[in-house]
Amino acid sequence: QVTLRESGPALVKPTQTLTLTCTFSGFSLNTAGVSVTWIRQPPGKALEWLAFIDWDDDKYYTASLRNRLTISHDTSKRQVVLTMTNLDPLDTATYYCARSPFSGSRCFDFWGQGALVTVSS
Amino acid sequence: SYDLTQPPSRSVSPGQTVDITCSGLQLGDRYVCWYQQKPGQSPLLVIYQNSKRASGIPERFSGSNFGNTATLTISGTQALDEADYYCQAWDATTEHVVFGGGTKLTVL
């Protein structure tokens, strides 16, 4: 059974760094073709892709946030971690992690429940 | 950057068929996925690789992708299909995942 669960702070102050953890089970990120991604959704707005990490440790970032994002994988803990620096109130959103089982299409078949992060002083 | 365009809203009567479109340059050359999202819930994969239904998705959902337009078709629409629908593609040139702006489907 594939599951993903996001965890992290619910409230972050502007200019601080956000660290989000995606803990997954039911699959291995060492399997060829598999990747884990981070996607966010501001309240009432559309989905926005942020970053993903492949089974071979290749990493991809959205261009607009490339300088602020870092994605990493802890194999032993079955976790994918996303850090975002210099937070702004516009970064207030629900942050999701999701799995893609096939690198050719990058469709996300399992999602976490999401973690709402509010950026406010 | 590569952009995907969806109509902001669509409405349909119960039992009727509705198409939700997603437009992008040479979109037919890419794989398209469709997601359904209901209020307060995570997105749910409905269609992958243009036309394949995800596990557990009813047969009334179908997808196609030709030229510059991908289409999600819901036949015999039910009240429980009321949701936001997002298309998504992978742009191998820029190595970016791209989402459409979403379409709010209302079942009247």
Tab-separated table of C-alpha atoms in Angstrom:
chain	number	residue	atom	x	y	z
A	1	GLN	CA	0.000	0.000	0.000
A	2	VAL	CA	1.541	3.269	-1.154
A	3	THR	CA	1.306	6.173	1.258
A	4	LEU	CA	2.943	9.585	1.525
A	5	ARG	CA	2.702	11.999	4.412
A	6	GLU	CA	3.933	15.565	4.636
A	7	SER	CA	5.184	17.087	7.857
A	8	GLY	CA	6.570	20.450	8.818
A	9	PRO	CA	5.765	23.694	10.597
A	10	ALA	CA	2.331	25.188	10.158
A	11	LEU	CA	3.545	28.745	10.723
A	12	VAL	CA	6.751	30.322	9.475
A	13	LYS	CA	7.932	33.914	9.744
A	14	PRO	CA	8.946	35.911	6.669
A	15	THR	CA	12.599	35.481	5.643
A	16	GLN	CA	12.863	32.190	7.527
A	17	THR	CA	13.674	28.824	5.964
A	18	LEU	CA	10.997	26.162	5.592
A	19	THR	CA	11.831	22.482	5.849
A	20	LEU	CA	9.178	19.985	4.773
A	21	THR	CA	9.502	16.232	5.039
A	22	CYS	CA	7.686	13.650	2.953
A	23	THR	CA	7.687	10.229	4.587
A	24	PHE	CA	6.629	7.476	2.240
A	25	SER	CA	5.966	3.758	2.330
A	26	GLY	CA	4.888	1.013	-0.019
A	27	PHE	CA	7.485	1.754	-2.685
A	28	SER	CA	11.187	2.363	-3.087
A	29	LEU	CA	12.745	5.517	-4.477
A	30	ASN	CA	15.583	3.283	-5.653
A	31	THR	CA	13.346	1.648	-8.256
A	32	ALA	CA	14.080	2.765	-11.820
A	33	GLY	CA	11.566	5.323	-13.098
A	34	VAL	CA	10.182	6.332	-9.711
A	35	SER	CA	10.290	9.904	-8.479
A	36	VAL	CA	8.853	11.967	-5.638
A	37	THR	CA	7.711	15.502	-6.242
A	38	TRP	CA	6.622	18.561	-4.279
A	39	ILE	CA	3.652	20.607	-5.412
A	40	ARG	CA	1.958	23.511	-3.674
A	41	GLN	CA	-1.418	25.171	-3.850
A	42	PRO	CA	-2.094	28.643	-2.460
A	43	PRO	CA	-5.555	29.015	-0.948
A	44	GLY	CA	-8.163	29.090	-3.714
A	45	LYS	CA	-5.561	28.865	-6.450
A	46	ALA	CA	-4.112	26.320	-8.861
A	47	LEU	CA	-1.518	23.634	-8.351
A	48	GLU	CA	2.110	24.697	-8.803
A	49	TRP	CA	4.937	22.229	-9.300
A	50	LEU	CA	8.048	22.938	-7.227
A	51	ALA	CA	10.617	20.153	-7.543
A	52	PHE	CA	11.157	16.433	-7.864
A	53	ILE	CA	13.878	13.916	-7.267
A	54	ASP	CA	14.384	10.805	-9.365
A	55	TRP	CA	15.369	7.271	-8.408
A	56	ASP	CA	18.912	8.024	-9.674
A	57	ASP	CA	19.109	11.177	-7.522
A	58	ASP	CA	18.606	13.568	-10.447
A	59	LYS	CA	16.872	16.705	-9.223
A	60	TYR	CA	14.653	19.160	-11.054
A	61	TYR	CA	13.363	22.537	-9.893
A	62	THR	CA	10.844	25.030	-11.155
A	63	ALA	CA	12.763	27.901	-12.718
A	64	SER	CA	11.033	30.658	-10.750
A	65	LEU	CA	12.093	29.204	-7.388
A	66	ARG	CA	15.283	27.384	-8.318
A	67	ASN	CA	17.489	29.610	-6.175
A	68	ARG	CA	15.364	29.028	-3.077
A	69	LEU	CA	14.685	25.295	-3.222
A	70	THR	CA	16.661	22.207	-2.315
A	71	ILE	CA	15.307	18.665	-2.548
A	72	SER	CA	17.010	15.614	-1.065
A	73	HIS	CA	16.349	11.960	-0.337
A	74	ASP	CA	17.156	10.027	2.825
A	75	THR	CA	17.106	6.394	1.711
A	76	SER	CA	17.277	4.874	5.158
A	77	LYS	CA	14.351	6.913	6.455
A	78	ARG	CA	12.269	6.698	3.257
A	79	GLN	CA	11.964	10.454	3.281
A	80	VAL	CA	12.218	13.258	0.756
A	81	VAL	CA	13.005	16.659	2.202
A	82	LEU	CA	12.314	20.043	0.623
A	83	THR	CA	13.842	23.219	1.939
A	84	MET	CA	12.737	26.654	0.833
A	85	THR	CA	14.670	29.719	1.888
A	86	ASN	CA	13.647	33.346	2.403
A	87	LEU	CA	9.940	32.689	2.925
A	88	ASP	CA	7.398	35.348	1.929
A	89	PRO	CA	3.664	35.603	2.704
A	90	LEU	CA	3.073	34.672	-0.950
A	91	ASP	CA	4.519	31.251	-0.121
A	92	THR	CA	1.466	30.536	2.048
A	93	ALA	CA	0.016	27.355	0.579
A	94	THR	CA	-0.796	23.716	1.089
A	95	TYR	CA	2.300	21.726	0.204
A	96	TYR	CA	1.861	18.236	-1.237
A	97	CYS	CA	4.287	15.467	-1.967
A	98	ALA	CA	3.377	12.867	-4.561
A	99	ARG	CA	4.824	9.870	-6.369
A	100	SER	CA	5.395	9.341	-10.047
A	101	PRO	CA	5.962	5.675	-10.936
A	102	PHE	CA	7.058	6.283	-14.526
A	103	SER	CA	9.576	8.867	-15.635
A	104	GLY	CA	8.214	8.988	-19.166
A	105	SER	CA	4.932	10.679	-18.271
A	106	ARG	CA	5.551	12.154	-14.824
A	107	CYS	CA	1.951	11.605	-13.712
A	108	PHE	CA	1.432	11.488	-9.964
A	109	ASP	CA	-0.562	8.495	-8.836
A	110	PHE	CA	-0.365	8.848	-5.065
A	111	TRP	CA	-0.474	12.065	-3.068
A	112	GLY	CA	-0.065	12.970	0.562
A	113	GLN	CA	-2.832	14.709	2.448
A	114	GLY	CA	-1.018	18.040	2.224
A	115	ALA	CA	0.524	20.356	4.805
A	116	LEU	CA	-0.761	23.895	5.157
A	117	VAL	CA	2.044	26.373	5.695
A	118	THR	CA	1.248	29.959	6.623
A	119	VAL	CA	3.918	32.612	6.292
A	120	SER	CA	3.198	35.466	8.636
A	121	SER	CA	4.947	37.599	11.210
B	1	SER	CA	8.083	28.683	-20.272
B	2	TYR	CA	5.547	26.118	-21.388
B	3	ASP	CA	1.937	26.976	-20.534
B	4	LEU	CA	-1.257	24.943	-20.374
B	5	THR	CA	-4.582	26.739	-20.719
B	6	GLN	CA	-7.893	25.484	-19.343
B	7	PRO	CA	-11.309	27.152	-19.269
B	8	PRO	CA	-11.923	28.461	-15.728
B	9	SER	CA	-15.322	26.826	-15.501
B	10	ARG	CA	-17.688	24.422	-17.155
B	11	SER	CA	-21.180	23.354	-16.254
B	12	VAL	CA	-23.158	20.250	-17.142
B	13	SER	CA	-26.523	18.722	-16.331
B	14	PRO	CA	-26.607	15.333	-14.616
B	15	GLY	CA	-26.450	12.504	-17.124
B	16	GLN	CA	-24.974	14.640	-19.883
B	17	THR	CA	-21.494	14.594	-21.402
B	18	VAL	CA	-18.949	17.329	-20.783
B	19	ASP	CA	-15.534	18.024	-22.306
B	20	ILE	CA	-12.822	19.851	-20.417
B	21	THR	CA	-10.017	21.073	-22.643
B	22	CYS	CA	-6.351	21.778	-22.025
B	23	SER	CA	-4.358	23.650	-24.648
B	24	GLY	CA	-0.629	23.940	-25.173
B	25	LEU	CA	1.835	24.208	-28.010
B	26	GLN	CA	2.264	20.786	-29.610
B	27	LEU	CA	0.660	19.248	-26.548
B	28	GLY	CA	-0.090	16.136	-28.578
B	29	ASP	CA	3.634	15.361	-28.537
B	30	ARG	CA	3.575	15.084	-24.740
B	31	TYR	CA	1.899	12.810	-22.236
B	32	VAL	CA	-0.991	14.503	-20.409
B	33	CYS	CA	-2.424	13.612	-17.018
B	34	TRP	CA	-5.715	14.761	-15.493
B	35	TYR	CA	-6.515	15.204	-11.816
B	36	GLN	CA	-9.764	15.683	-9.939
B	37	GLN	CA	-9.738	17.736	-6.758
B	38	LYS	CA	-12.697	18.152	-4.447
B	39	PRO	CA	-12.785	20.819	-1.716
B	40	GLY	CA	-10.464	20.035	1.150
B	41	GLN	CA	-9.001	16.965	-0.576
B	42	SER	CA	-5.744	16.114	-2.299
B	43	PRO	CA	-5.788	15.793	-6.083
B	44	LEU	CA	-6.743	12.390	-7.461
B	45	LEU	CA	-5.203	11.019	-10.644
B	46	VAL	CA	-7.974	10.344	-13.160
B	47	ILE	CA	-6.201	9.931	-16.510
B	48	TYR	CA	-2.541	9.263	-17.285
B	49	GLN	CA	-0.598	8.956	-20.526
B	50	ASN	CA	-3.368	10.895	-22.324
B	51	SER	CA	-6.094	8.279	-22.204
B	52	LYS	CA	-5.451	5.589	-19.590
B	53	ARG	CA	-7.782	5.541	-16.610
B	54	ALA	CA	-6.124	5.396	-13.241
B	55	SER	CA	-6.968	2.600	-10.848
B	56	GLY	CA	-10.529	2.779	-9.572
B	57	ILE	CA	-11.643	5.511	-11.960
B	58	PRO	CA	-15.060	4.877	-13.549
B	59	GLU	CA	-15.350	4.185	-17.268
B	60	ARG	CA	-17.307	7.408	-17.773
B	61	PHE	CA	-13.977	9.253	-17.634
B	62	SER	CA	-11.923	9.249	-20.835
B	63	GLY	CA	-9.097	11.275	-22.300
B	64	SER	CA	-7.575	12.196	-25.642
B	65	ASN	CA	-4.697	14.317	-26.819
B	66	PHE	CA	-4.162	15.527	-30.408
B	67	GLY	CA	-2.438	18.520	-31.895
B	68	ASN	CA	-2.488	21.353	-29.384
B	69	THR	CA	-5.411	20.157	-27.259
B	70	ALA	CA	-5.984	17.453	-24.690
B	71	THR	CA	-9.533	16.698	-23.639
B	72	LEU	CA	-11.038	15.086	-20.581
B	73	THR	CA	-14.508	13.752	-21.318
B	74	ILE	CA	-17.005	12.770	-18.663
B	75	SER	CA	-19.965	10.816	-19.996
B	76	GLY	CA	-23.140	10.435	-17.981
B	77	THR	CA	-21.909	13.025	-15.505
B	78	GLN	CA	-22.938	12.508	-11.918
B	79	ALA	CA	-23.313	15.003	-9.099
B	80	LEU	CA	-20.281	13.515	-7.384
B	81	ASP	CA	-18.137	14.531	-10.392
B	82	GLU	CA	-18.452	18.168	-9.365
B	83	ALA	CA	-14.868	19.227	-8.659
B	84	ASP	CA	-11.860	21.117	-9.956
B	85	TYR	CA	-9.994	19.378	-12.765
B	86	TYR	CA	-6.342	20.014	-13.610
B	87	CYS	CA	-4.349	18.922	-16.620
B	88	GLN	CA	-0.617	18.368	-16.340
B	89	ALA	CA	2.214	17.644	-18.728
B	90	TRP	CA	5.948	17.072	-18.640
B	91	ASP	CA	8.005	19.405	-20.785
B	92	ALA	CA	11.168	17.428	-21.485
B	93	THR	CA	12.813	20.434	-23.151
B	94	THR	CA	12.788	22.564	-20.029
B	95	GLU	CA	12.571	19.584	-17.667
B	96	HIS	CA	9.533	21.121	-16.017
B	97	VAL	CA	6.245	19.724	-14.821
B	98	VAL	CA	3.456	22.054	-15.912
B	99	PHE	CA	-0.100	22.302	-14.598
B	100	GLY	CA	-3.045	23.986	-16.217
B	101	GLY	CA	-4.910	26.632	-14.268
B	102	GLY	CA	-7.757	24.271	-13.455
B	103	THR	CA	-11.401	24.027	-14.498
B	104	LYS	CA	-14.220	24.187	-11.983
B	105	LEU	CA	-16.900	21.728	-13.074
B	106	THR	CA	-20.410	22.423	-11.834
B	107	VAL	CA	-23.096	19.776	-12.147
B	108	LEU	CA	-26.388	21.654	-12.218
